[in-house]
Coordinates of C-alpha atoms and ligand atoms in Angstrom, one line a residue:
X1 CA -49.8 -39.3 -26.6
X2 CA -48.8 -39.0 -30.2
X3 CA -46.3 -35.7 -30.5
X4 CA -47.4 -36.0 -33.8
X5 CA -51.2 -34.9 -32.4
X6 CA -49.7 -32.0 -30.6
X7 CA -48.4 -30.4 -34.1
X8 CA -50.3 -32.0 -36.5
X9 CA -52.2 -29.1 -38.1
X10 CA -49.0 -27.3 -38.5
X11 CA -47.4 -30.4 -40.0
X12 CA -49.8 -30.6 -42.6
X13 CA -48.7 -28.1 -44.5
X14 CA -45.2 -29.0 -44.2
X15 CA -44.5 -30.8 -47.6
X16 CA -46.5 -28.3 -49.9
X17 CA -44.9 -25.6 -48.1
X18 CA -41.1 -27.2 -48.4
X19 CA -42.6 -27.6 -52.4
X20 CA -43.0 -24.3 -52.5
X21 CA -39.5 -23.2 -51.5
X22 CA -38.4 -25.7 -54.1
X23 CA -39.6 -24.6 -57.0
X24 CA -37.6 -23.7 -59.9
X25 CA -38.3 -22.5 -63.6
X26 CA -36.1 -25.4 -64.4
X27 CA -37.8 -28.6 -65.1
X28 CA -35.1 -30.7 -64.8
X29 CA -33.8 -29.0 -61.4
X30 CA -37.4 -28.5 -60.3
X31 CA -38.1 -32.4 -60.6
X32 CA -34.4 -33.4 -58.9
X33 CA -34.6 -31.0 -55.8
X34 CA -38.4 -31.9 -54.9
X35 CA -37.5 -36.0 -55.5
X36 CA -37.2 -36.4 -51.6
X37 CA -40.3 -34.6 -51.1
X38 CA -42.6 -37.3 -52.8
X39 CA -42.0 -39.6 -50.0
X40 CA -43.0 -38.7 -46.9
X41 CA -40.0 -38.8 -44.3
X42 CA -40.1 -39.2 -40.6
X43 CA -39.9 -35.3 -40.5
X44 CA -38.1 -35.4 -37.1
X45 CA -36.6 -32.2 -37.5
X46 CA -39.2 -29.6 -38.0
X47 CA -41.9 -31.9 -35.6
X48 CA -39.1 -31.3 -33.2
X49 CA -38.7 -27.2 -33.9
X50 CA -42.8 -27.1 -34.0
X51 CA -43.1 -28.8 -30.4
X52 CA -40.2 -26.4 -28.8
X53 CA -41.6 -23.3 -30.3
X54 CA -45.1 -24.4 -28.3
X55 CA -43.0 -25.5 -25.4
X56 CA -40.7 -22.5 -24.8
X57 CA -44.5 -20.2 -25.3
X58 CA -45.2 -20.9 -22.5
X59 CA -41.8 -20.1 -20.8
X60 CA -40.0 -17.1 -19.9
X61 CA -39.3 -14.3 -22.4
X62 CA -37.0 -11.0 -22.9
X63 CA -38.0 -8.3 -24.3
X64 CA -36.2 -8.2 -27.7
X65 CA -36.8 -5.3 -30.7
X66 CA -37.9 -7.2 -33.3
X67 CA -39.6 -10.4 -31.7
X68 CA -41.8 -11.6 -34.1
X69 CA -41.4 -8.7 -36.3
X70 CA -39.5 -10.5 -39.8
X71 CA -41.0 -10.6 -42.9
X72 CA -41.4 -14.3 -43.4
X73 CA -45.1 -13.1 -43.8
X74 CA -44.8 -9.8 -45.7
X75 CA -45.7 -10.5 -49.4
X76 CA -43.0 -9.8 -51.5
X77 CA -43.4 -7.1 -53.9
X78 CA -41.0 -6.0 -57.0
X79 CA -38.7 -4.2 -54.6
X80 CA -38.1 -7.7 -53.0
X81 CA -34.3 -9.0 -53.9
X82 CA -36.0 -11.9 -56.3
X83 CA -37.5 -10.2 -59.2
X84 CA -40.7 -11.4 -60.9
X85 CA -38.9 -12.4 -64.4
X86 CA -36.8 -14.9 -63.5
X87 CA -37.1 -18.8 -62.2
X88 CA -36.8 -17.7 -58.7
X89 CA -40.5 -15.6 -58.8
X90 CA -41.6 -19.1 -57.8
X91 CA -40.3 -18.8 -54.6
X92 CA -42.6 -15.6 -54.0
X93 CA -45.4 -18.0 -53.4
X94 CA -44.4 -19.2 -49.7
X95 CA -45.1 -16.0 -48.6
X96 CA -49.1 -16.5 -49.2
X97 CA -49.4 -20.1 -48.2
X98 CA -52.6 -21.6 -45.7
X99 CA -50.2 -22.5 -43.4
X100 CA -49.4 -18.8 -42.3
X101 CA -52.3 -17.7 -41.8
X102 CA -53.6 -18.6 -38.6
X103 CA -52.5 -15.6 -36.7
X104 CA -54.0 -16.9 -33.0
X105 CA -51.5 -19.6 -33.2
X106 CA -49.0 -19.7 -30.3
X107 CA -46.6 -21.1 -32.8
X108 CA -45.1 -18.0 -35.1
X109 CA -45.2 -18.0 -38.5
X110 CA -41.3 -17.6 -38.5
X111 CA -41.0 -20.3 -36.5
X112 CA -43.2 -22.7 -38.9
X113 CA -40.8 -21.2 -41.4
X114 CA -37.6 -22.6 -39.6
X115 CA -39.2 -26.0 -39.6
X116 CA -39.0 -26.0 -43.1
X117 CA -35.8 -24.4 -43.2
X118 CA -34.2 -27.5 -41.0
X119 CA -36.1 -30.5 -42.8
X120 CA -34.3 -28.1 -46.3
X121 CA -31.1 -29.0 -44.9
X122 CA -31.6 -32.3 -43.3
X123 CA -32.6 -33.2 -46.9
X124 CA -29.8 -31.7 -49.0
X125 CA -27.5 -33.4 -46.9
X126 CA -29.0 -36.2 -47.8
X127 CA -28.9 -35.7 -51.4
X128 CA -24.7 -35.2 -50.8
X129 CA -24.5 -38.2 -48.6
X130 CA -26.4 -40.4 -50.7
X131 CA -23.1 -39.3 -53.4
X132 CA -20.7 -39.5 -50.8
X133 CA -21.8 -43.3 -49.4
X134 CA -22.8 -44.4 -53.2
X135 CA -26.5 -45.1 -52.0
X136 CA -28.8 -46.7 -53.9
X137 CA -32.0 -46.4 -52.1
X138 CA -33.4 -43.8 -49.5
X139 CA -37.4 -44.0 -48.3
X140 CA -38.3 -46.7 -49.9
X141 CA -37.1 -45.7 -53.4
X142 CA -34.1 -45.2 -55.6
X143 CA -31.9 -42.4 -54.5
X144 CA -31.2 -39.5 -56.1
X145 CA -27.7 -40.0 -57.2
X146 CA -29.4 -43.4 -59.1
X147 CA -32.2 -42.0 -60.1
X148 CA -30.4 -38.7 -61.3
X149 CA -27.0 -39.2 -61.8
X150 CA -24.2 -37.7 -59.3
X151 CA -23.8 -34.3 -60.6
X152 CA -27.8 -33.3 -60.4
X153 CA -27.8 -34.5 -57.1
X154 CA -25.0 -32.5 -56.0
X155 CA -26.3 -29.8 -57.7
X156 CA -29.6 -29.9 -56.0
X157 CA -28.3 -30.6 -53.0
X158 CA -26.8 -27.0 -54.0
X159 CA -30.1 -25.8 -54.8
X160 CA -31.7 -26.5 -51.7
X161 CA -29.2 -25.3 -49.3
X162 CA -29.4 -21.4 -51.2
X163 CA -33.2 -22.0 -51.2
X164 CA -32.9 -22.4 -47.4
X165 CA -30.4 -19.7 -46.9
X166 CA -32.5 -17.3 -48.8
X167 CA -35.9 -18.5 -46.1
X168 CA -33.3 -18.0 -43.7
X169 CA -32.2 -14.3 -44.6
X170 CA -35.8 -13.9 -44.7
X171 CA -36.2 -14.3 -40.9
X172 CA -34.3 -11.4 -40.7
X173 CA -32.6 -12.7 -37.4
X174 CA -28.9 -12.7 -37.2
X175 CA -28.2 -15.0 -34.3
X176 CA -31.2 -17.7 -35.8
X177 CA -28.8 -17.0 -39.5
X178 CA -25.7 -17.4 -38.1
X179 CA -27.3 -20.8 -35.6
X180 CA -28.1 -22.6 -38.8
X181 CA -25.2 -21.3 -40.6
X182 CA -23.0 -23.0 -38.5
X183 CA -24.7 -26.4 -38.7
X184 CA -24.1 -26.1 -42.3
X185 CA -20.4 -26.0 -41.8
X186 CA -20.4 -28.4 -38.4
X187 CA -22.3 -31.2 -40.9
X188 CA -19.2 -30.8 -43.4
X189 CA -17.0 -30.8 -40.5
X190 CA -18.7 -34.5 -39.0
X191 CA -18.4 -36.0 -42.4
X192 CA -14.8 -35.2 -42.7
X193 CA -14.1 -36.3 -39.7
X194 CA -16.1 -39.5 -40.5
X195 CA -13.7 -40.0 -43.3
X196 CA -11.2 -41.4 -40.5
X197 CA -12.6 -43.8 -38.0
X198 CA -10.2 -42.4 -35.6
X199 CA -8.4 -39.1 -34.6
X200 CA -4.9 -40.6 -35.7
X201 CA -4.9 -42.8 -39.2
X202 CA -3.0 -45.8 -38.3
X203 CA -2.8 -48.9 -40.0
X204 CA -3.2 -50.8 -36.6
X205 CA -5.3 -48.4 -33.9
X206 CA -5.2 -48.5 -29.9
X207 CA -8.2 -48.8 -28.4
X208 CA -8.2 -45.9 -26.2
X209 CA -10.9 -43.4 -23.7
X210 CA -10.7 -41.1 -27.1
X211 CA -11.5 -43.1 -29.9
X212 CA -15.4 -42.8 -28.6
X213 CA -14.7 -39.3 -27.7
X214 CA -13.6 -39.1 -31.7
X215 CA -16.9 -40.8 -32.7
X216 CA -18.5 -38.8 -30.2
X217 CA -18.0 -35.3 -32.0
X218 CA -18.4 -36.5 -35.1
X219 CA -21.7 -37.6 -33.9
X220 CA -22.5 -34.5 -32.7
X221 CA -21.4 -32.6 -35.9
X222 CA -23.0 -34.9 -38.4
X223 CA -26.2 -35.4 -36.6
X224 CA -27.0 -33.6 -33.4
X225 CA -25.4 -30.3 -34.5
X226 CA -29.0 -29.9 -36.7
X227 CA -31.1 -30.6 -34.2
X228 CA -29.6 -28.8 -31.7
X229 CA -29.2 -25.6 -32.7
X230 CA -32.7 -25.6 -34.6
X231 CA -33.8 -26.2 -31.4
X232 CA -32.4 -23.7 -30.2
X233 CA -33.3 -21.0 -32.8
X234 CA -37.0 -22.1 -32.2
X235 CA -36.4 -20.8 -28.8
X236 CA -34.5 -18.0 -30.0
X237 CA -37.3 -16.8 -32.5
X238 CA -39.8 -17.3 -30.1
X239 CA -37.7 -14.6 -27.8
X240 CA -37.1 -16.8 -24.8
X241 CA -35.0 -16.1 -21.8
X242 CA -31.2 -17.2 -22.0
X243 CA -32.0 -20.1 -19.8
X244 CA -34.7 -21.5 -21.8
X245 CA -32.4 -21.1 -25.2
X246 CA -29.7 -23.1 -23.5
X247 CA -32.0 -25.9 -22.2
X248 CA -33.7 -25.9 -25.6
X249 CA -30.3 -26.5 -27.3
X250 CA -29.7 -29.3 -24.3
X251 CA -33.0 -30.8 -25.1
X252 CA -31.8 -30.9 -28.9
X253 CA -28.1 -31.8 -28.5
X254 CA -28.7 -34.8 -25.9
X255 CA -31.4 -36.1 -28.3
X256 CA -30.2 -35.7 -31.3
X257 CA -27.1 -37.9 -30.1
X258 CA -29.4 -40.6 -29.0
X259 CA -31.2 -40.3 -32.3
X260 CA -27.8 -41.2 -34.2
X261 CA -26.6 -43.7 -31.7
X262 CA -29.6 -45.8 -32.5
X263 CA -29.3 -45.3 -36.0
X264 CA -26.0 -46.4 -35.9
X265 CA -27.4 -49.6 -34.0
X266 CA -30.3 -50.1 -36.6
X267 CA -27.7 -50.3 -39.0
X268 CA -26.9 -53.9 -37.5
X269 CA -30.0 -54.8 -36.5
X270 CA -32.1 -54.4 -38.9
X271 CA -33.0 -55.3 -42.5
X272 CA -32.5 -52.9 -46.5
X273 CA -36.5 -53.2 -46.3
X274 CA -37.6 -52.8 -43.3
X275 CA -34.9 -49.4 -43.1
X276 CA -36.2 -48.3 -46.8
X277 CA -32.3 -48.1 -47.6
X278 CA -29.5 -50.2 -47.5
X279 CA -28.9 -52.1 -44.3
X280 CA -25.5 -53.0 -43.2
X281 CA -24.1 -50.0 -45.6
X282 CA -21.6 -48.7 -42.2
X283 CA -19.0 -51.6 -42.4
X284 CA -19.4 -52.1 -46.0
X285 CA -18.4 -47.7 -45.9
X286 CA -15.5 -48.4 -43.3
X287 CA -16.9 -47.0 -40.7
X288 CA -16.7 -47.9 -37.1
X289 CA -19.3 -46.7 -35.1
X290 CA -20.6 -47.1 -31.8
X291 CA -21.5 -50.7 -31.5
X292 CA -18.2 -52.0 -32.9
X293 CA -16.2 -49.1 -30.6
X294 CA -17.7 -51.3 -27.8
X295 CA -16.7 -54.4 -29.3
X296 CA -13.6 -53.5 -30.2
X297 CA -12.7 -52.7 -26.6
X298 CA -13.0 -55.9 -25.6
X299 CA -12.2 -57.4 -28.5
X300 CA -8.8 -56.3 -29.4
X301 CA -8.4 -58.0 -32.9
X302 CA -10.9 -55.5 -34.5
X303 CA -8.0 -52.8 -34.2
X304 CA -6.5 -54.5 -37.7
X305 CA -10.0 -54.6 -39.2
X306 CA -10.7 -50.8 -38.2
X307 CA -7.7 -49.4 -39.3
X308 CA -7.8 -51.0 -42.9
X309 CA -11.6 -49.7 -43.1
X310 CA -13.1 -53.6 -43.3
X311 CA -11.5 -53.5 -46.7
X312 CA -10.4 -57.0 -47.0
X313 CA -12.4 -59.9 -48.4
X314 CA -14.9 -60.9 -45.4
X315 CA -13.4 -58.2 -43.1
X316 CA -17.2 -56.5 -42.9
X317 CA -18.8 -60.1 -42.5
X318 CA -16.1 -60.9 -39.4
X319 CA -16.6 -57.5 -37.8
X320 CA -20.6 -57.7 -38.1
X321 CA -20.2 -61.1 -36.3
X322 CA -17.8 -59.9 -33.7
X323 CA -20.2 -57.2 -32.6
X324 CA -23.2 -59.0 -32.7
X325 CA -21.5 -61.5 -30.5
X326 CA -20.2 -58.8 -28.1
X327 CA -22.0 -56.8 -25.4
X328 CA -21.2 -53.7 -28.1
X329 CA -24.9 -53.4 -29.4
X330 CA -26.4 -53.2 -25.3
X331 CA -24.0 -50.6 -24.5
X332 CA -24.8 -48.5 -27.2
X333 CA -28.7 -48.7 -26.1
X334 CA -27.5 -47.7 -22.7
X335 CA -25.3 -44.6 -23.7
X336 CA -28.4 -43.4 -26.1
X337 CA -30.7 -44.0 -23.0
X338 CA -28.5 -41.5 -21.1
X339 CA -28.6 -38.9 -23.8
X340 CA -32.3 -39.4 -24.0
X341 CA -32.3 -39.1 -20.0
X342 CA -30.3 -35.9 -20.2
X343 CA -33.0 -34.3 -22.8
X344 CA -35.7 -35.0 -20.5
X345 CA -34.0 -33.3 -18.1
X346 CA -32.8 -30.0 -19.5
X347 CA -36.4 -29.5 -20.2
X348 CA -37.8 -30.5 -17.1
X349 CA -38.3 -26.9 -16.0
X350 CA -41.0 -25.8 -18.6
X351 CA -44.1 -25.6 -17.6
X352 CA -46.2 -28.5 -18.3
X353 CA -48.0 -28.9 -21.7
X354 CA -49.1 -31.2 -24.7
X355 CA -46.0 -30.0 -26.5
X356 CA -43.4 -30.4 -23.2
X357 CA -45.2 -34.2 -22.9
X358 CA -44.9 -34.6 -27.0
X359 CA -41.3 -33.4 -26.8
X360 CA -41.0 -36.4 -23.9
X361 CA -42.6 -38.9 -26.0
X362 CA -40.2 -37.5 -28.9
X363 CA -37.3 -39.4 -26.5
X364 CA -39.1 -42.9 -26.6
X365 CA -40.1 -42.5 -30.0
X366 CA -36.0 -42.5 -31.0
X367 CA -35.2 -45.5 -28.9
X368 CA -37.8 -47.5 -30.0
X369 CA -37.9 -46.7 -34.0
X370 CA -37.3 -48.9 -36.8
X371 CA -36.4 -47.3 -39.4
Ligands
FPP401 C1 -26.7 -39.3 -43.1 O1 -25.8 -40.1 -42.4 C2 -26.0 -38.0 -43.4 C3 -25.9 -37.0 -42.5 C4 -26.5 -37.0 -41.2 C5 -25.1 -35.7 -42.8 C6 -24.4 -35.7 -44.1 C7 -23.6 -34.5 -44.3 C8 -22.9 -34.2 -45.5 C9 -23.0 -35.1 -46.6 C10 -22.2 -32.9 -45.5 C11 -22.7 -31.9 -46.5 C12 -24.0 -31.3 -45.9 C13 -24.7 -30.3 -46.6 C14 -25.8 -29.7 -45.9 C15 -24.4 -29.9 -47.9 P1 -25.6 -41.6 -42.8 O2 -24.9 -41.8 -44.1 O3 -24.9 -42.3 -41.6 O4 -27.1 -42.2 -42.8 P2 -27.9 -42.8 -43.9 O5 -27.9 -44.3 -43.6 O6 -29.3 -42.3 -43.7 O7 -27.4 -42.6 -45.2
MG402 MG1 -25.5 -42.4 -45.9
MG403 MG1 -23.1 -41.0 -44.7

């Protein structure tokens, strides 16, 4: 079954709604922050919250003051905290779109609205990151930082995380605020840690047990962090029992590490077009991820490379061909197939659905993408 299917009425409405949240009296700003909008991305984020918040509907909930009670519906009037005569009025549109009005939905509309909220700050990350790792294509097309410049993709990146924050406010729950609030900080916090390939920075590194653990919470900051806890708040909005939050967040965390591990592997296996950004781009970053971790441990000589960041004439080409001679790229498959394995799992206790089977097929999905 496609988990697409399971969602795909919702998911419709996804991009105009995301639009909508985006717009700006600004031309300029209002063309920059919707740029990653115009081509479609895999949208794993808010297919993911949209498929939990169906899942956990079906579970246990508490009875909590307020469940399903925020005003992510209520039409904002001129008492609203944007008023009508500036830029921002634009915003006031999202709270009249198609998409909400469906009421016999088991999905709630606050919930559709933190699918949006996620796939908001999947994509300003990307607009930083595309900065930060000088990118020069994403999807399929320039990147922003190219197509803009540096300083308007920053900005918008800017833009996008206040134009989530003020959705999020809107939700008018504080442990779903403070939930994506913290992935906010925990994606800064994985991309500083990113900026060392190792807990210690030494010239020549050990191998040791913690250098994956290292890569390991990095990986969960920069990439899992997101999905987990959005995840999580879908189960959280939807006013789920305390057991069904945490396995939710489970679900999330344990794929959301798979998802990065084999990102990290497609990164050496496969090519700028087929990706629709640059292949390769991890060694030619410095960065030592999972399949050259696993290289390197049997293959003590990458130590030098690692701790000079590949910086060396043909230190990226020798490393690339050290891992793709090593067992490094299998064992990474087999560490993301335990994550995936552990996802399955922590859900297993919902009752069954379309949405528990499309949040399965989510799992194979990751290890056998592309792109
Ligand atoms: C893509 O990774 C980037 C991320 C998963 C997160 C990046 C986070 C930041 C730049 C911190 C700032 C965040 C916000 C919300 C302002 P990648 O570079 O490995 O993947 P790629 O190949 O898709 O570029
Ligand atoms: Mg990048
Ligand atoms: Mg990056």
């Amino acid at each position: 079954m496609d988990p697409f299917q399971t969602v795909a009425r919702e998911m419709k409405f996804l991009t105009g709604n995301i639009r909508s949240l985006l717009g700006s009296g600004h031309p300029t700003l209002d063309t920059v922050a919707k740029y990653y909008t115009q081509s479609e991305g895999k949208y794993v984020r808010p297919m993911l919250v949209l498929l939990m918040s169906r899942a956990t509907a079906l579970t246990p909930k508490i009875a909590r003051a307020g469940c399903g009670s925020n005003s992510v519906d209520a039409p904002i009037t001129s008492s609203s905290t944007l008023s009508d005569d500036n830029p921002d009025a634009s915003i006031s549109h999202i709270a009249h779109d198609t998409a909400y009005t469906s009421a016999d939905s088991d999905i709630l509309p606050s919930q559709r609205r933190l699918a949006e909220i996620t796939e908001l700050i999947h994509t300003a990350s990307l607009l930083h990151d595309d900065v930060i790792d000088h990118s020069v294509a994403r999807r399929s097309a320039p990147s922003a930082n190219i197509e803009f410049g540096n300083k308007m993709a920053v900005l918008a990146g800017d833009f996008l995380l206040g134009r989530a924050s003020v959705a999020l406010a809107r939700l008018r729950d504080p442990e779903v605020t403070e939930l994506l609030a913290t992935v906010i900080a925990n994606l800064v916090e994985g991309e500083f840690m990113q900026l060392k390939n190792t807990a210690r920075d030494e010239k020549n590194p050990v191998w040791t047990e913690d250098t994956v653990t290292y890569y390991l919470q990095k990986t969960y900051l920069k990439s899992a962090s997101l999905i987990s806890k959005s995840c999580r708040a879908a189960a959280v909005l939807g006013g789920s029992t305390p057991e069904v939050v945490e396995a939710s967040y489970q679900y999330g965390k344990n794929l959301g590490m798979a998802f990065q591990l084999v990102d990290d592997m497609l990164d050496y296996t496969i090519s700028s077009e087929e990706l629709g950004k640059p292949g390769g781009a991890d060694l030619e970053l410095g960065l030592a991820t999972a399949p050259l971790l696993f290289a390197w441990k049997d293959n003590k000589t990458l130590g030098k490379l690692v701790g000079r960041k590949f910086g060396e004439k043909g230190d990226a080409q020798k490393a690339r061909e050290i891992v793709l001679a090593s067992t490094g790229l299998q064992q990474t498959r087999v560490l993301a197939q335990d994550y995936v394995d552990k996802a399955i799992e922590a859900i297993s206790p919902f009752p069954d659905s379309d949405a528990k089977n499309g949040l399965i097929e989510m799992c194979t999905k990751v290890l056998r993408r592309r792109k």
